[in-house]
CSV table of C-alpha atoms and ligand atoms in Angstrom, one decimal:
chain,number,residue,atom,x,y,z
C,237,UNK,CA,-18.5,48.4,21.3
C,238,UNK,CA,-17.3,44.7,21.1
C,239,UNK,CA,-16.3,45.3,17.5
C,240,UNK,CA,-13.8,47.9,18.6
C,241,UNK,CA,-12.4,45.2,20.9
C,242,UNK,CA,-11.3,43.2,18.3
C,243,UNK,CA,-6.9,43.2,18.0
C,244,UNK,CA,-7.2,43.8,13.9
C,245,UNK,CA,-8.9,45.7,11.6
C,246,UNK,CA,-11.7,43.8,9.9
C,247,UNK,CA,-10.4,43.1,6.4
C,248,UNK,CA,-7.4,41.4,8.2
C,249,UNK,CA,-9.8,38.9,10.5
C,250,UNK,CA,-11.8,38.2,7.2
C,251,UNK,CA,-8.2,37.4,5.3
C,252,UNK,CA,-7.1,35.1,8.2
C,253,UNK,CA,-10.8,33.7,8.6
C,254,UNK,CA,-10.4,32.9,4.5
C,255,UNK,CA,-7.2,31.2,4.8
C,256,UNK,CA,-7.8,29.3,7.6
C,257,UNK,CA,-10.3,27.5,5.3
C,258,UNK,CA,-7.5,26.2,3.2
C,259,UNK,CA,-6.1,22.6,4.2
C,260,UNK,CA,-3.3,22.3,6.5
C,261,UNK,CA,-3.5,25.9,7.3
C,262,UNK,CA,-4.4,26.5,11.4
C,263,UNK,CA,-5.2,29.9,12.7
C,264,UNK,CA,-1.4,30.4,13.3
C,265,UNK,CA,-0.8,29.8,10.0
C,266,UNK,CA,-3.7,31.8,8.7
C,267,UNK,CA,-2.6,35.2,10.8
C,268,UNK,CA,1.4,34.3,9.4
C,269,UNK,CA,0.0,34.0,5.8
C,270,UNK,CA,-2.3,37.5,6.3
C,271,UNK,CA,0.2,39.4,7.8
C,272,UNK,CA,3.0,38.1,4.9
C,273,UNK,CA,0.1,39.4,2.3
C,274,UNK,CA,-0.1,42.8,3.9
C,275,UNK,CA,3.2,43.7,3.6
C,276,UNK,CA,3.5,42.3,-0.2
C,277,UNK,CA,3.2,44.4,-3.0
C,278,UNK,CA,-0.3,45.1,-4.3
C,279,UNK,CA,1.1,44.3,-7.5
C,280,UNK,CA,1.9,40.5,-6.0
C,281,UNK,CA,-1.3,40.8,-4.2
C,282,UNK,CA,-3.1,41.0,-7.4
C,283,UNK,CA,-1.3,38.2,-8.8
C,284,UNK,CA,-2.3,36.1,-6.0
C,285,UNK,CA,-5.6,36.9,-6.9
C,286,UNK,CA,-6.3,36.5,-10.3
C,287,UNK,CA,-4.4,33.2,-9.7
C,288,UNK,CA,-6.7,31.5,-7.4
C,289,UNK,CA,-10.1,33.5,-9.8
C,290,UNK,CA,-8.5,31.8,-13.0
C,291,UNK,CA,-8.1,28.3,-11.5
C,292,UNK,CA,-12.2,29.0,-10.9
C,293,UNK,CA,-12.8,30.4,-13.9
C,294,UNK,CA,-11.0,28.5,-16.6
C,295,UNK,CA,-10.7,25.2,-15.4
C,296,UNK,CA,-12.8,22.4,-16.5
C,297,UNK,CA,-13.0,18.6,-16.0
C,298,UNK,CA,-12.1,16.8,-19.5
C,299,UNK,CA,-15.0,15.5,-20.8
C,300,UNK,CA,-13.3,12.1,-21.5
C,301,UNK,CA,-10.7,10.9,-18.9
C,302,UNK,CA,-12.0,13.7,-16.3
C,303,UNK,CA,-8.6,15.5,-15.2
C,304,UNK,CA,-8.8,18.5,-14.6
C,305,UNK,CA,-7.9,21.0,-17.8
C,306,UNK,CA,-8.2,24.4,-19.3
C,307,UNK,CA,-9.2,22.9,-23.2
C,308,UNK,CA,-11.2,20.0,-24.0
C,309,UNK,CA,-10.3,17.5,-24.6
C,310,UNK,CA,-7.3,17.8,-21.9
C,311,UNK,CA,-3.6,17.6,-23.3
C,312,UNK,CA,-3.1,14.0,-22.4
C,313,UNK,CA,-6.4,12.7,-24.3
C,314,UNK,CA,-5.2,15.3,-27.5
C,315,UNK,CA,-1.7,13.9,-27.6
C,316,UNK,CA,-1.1,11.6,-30.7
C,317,UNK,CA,2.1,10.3,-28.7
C,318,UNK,CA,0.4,8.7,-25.9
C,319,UNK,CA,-1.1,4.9,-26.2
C,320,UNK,CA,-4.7,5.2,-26.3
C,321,UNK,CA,-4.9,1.3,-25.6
C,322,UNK,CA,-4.3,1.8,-22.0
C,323,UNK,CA,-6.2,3.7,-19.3
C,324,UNK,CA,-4.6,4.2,-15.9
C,325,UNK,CA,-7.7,4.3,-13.0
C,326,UNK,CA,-6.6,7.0,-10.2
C,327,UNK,CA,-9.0,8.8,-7.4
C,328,UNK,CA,-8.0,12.6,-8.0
C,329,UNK,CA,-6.7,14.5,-10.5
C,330,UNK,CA,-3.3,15.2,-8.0
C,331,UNK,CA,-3.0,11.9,-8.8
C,332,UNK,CA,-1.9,12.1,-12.1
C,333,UNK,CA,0.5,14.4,-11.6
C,334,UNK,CA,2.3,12.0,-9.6
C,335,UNK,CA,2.3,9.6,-12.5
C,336,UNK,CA,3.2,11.9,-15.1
C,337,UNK,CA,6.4,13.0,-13.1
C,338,UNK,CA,7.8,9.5,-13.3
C,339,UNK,CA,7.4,9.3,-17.0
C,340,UNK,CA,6.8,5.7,-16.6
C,341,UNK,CA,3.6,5.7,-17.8
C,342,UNK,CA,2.6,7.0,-21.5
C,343,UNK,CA,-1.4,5.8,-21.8
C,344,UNK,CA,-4.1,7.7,-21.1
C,345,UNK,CA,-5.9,7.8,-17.5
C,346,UNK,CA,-9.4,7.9,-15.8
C,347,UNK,CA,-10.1,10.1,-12.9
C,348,UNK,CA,-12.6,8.4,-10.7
C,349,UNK,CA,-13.1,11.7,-8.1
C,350,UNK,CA,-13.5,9.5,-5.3
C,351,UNK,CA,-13.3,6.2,-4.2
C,352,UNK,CA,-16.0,3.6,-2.7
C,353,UNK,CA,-16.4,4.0,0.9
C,354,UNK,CA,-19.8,2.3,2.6
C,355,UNK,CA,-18.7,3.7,5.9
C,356,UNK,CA,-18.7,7.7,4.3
C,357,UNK,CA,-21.6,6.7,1.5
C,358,UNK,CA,-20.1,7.0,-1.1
C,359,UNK,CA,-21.3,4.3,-3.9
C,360,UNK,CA,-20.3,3.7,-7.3
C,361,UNK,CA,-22.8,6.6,-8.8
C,362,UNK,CA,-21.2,8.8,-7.0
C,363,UNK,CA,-17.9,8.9,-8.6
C,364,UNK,CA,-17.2,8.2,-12.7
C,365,UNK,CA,-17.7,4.5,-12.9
C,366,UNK,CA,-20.3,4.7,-15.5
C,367,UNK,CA,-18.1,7.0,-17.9
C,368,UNK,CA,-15.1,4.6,-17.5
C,369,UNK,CA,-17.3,1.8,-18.4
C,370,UNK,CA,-18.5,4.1,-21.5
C,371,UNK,CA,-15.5,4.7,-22.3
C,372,UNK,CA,-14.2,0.5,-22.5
C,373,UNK,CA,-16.9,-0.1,-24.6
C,374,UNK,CA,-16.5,2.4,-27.0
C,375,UNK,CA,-13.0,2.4,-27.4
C,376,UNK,CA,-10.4,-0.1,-28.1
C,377,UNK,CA,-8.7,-0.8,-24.5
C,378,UNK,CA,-6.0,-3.7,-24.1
C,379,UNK,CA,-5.0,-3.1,-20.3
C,380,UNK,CA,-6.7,-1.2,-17.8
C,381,UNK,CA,-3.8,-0.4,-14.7
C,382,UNK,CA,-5.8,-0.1,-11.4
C,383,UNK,CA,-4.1,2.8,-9.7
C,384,UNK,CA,-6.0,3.4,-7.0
C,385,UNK,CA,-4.7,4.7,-3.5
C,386,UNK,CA,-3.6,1.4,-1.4
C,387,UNK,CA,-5.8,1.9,1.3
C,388,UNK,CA,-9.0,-0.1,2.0
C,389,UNK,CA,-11.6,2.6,0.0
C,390,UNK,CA,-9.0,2.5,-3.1
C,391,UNK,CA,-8.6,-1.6,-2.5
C,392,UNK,CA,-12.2,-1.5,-2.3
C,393,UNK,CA,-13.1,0.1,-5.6
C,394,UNK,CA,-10.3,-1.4,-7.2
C,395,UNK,CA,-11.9,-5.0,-6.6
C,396,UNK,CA,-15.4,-3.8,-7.6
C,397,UNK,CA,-14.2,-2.1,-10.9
C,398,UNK,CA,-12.4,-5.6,-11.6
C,399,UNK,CA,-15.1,-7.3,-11.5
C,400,UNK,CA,-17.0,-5.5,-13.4
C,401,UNK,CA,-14.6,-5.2,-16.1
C,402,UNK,CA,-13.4,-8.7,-16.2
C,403,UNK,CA,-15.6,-10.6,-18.9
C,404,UNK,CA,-15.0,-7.7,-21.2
C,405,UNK,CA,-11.6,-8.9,-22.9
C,406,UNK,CA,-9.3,-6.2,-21.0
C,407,UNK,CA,-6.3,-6.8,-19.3
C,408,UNK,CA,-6.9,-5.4,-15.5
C,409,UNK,CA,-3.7,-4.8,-13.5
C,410,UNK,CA,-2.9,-3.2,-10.2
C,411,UNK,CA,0.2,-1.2,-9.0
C,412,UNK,CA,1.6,-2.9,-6.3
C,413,UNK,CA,5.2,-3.8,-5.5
C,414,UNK,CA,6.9,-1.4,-3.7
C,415,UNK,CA,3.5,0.9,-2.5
C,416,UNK,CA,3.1,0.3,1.2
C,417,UNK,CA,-0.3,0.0,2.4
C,418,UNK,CA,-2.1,3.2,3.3
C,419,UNK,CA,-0.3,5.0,0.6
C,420,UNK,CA,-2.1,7.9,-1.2
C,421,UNK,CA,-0.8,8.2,-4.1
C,422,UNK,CA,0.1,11.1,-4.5
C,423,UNK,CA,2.7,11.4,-1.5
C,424,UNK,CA,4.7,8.5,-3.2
C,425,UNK,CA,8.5,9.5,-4.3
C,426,UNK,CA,9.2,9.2,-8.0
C,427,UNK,CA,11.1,6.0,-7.6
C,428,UNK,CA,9.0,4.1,-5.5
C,429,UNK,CA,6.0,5.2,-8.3
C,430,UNK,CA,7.9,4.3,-11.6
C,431,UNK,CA,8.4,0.2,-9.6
C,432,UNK,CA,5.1,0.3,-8.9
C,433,UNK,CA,4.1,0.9,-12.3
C,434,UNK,CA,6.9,-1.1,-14.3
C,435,UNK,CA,6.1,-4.2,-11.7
C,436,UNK,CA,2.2,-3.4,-12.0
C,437,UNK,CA,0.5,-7.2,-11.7
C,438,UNK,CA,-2.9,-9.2,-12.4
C,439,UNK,CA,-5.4,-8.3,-10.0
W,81,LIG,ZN1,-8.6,13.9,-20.8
């Protein structure tokens, strides 16, 4: 009985109750988005489909920096025209994408998946600190660029990951000028990135 009270058939609740899983996307949203879907073709519905399945199916983390990528190594640790004597320290993989649309920057990168935060629990062994540190030992590394977010979890690990680098002959720099504090990185503008990077300092 209740079931025939609901407004929608039941493949359009389970749609909207799907979306409205996604981030930034309320119930409003969510019925907008369903409703949009329903009258698209099924031809663009199945494109949608086998979008979000192949994202699941394909992608991988990169065994070395850990971005995310469909071949491993990822295209950025496989490229002869990148300098391998730098590695650029960022939380997520969106992160990189920020970078890599300024162009500033042509070394290769770490992705941490996280940053140190007491207050959530989250300690270095829960994100790649060890594999970083793997990594400097193994391969020649002049500067490591700290490119953290600028808020107190990203200032946070950045400070640990100094200090546990420093003694081993790298240089350790931070983005700075320009970043306000509470950034995340990857809702900086292009120009505001490419200054932090070019005016990137001793931390
Ligand atoms: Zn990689």
């Amino acid at each position: 009985m209740s079931d025939n009270l609901q407004p929608t058939a039941e493949p359009i609740n389970r749609l909207i109750q799907e979306l409205n899983k996604l981030p930034g996307i309320g119930p409003k949203s969510a019925q907008r988005l369903a409703f949009y879907l329903l009258r698209a073709s099924e031809e663009n519905a199945q494109l949608l489909a086998d979008a979000i399945l192949s994202v699941k199916r394909q992608i991988t983390l990169c065994s070395s920096c850990f971005n995310v990528t469909d071949s491993d190594p990822c295209r950025i640790c496989s490229s002869l025209e990148r300098d391998r004597t730098k590695i650029c320290i960022v939380e997520q993989p969106q992160d990189i994408l920020a970078l890599e649309h300024t162009r500033a920057y042509t070394g290769l990168y770490h992705v941490l998946h996280g940053a140190i935060s007491p207050t959530e629990g989250v300690g270095s062994e829960d994100i790649r600190v060890r594999e970083l540190l793997d990594r400097l030992r193994n391969d020649r590394v002049d500067e490591v660029i700290m490119a953290t977010n600028t808020n107190l979890e990203g200032e946070q690990t950045a400070l640990y990951l100094n200090h546990l680098i420093s003694g081993m002959g790298i240089r350790v720099t931070r983005l700075a000028r320009g970043l306000p504090f509470g950034t995340e990185l990857e809702y900086a503008d292009d120009v505001t990135l490419t200054r932090a990077i070019e005016g990137r300092q001793e931390l």
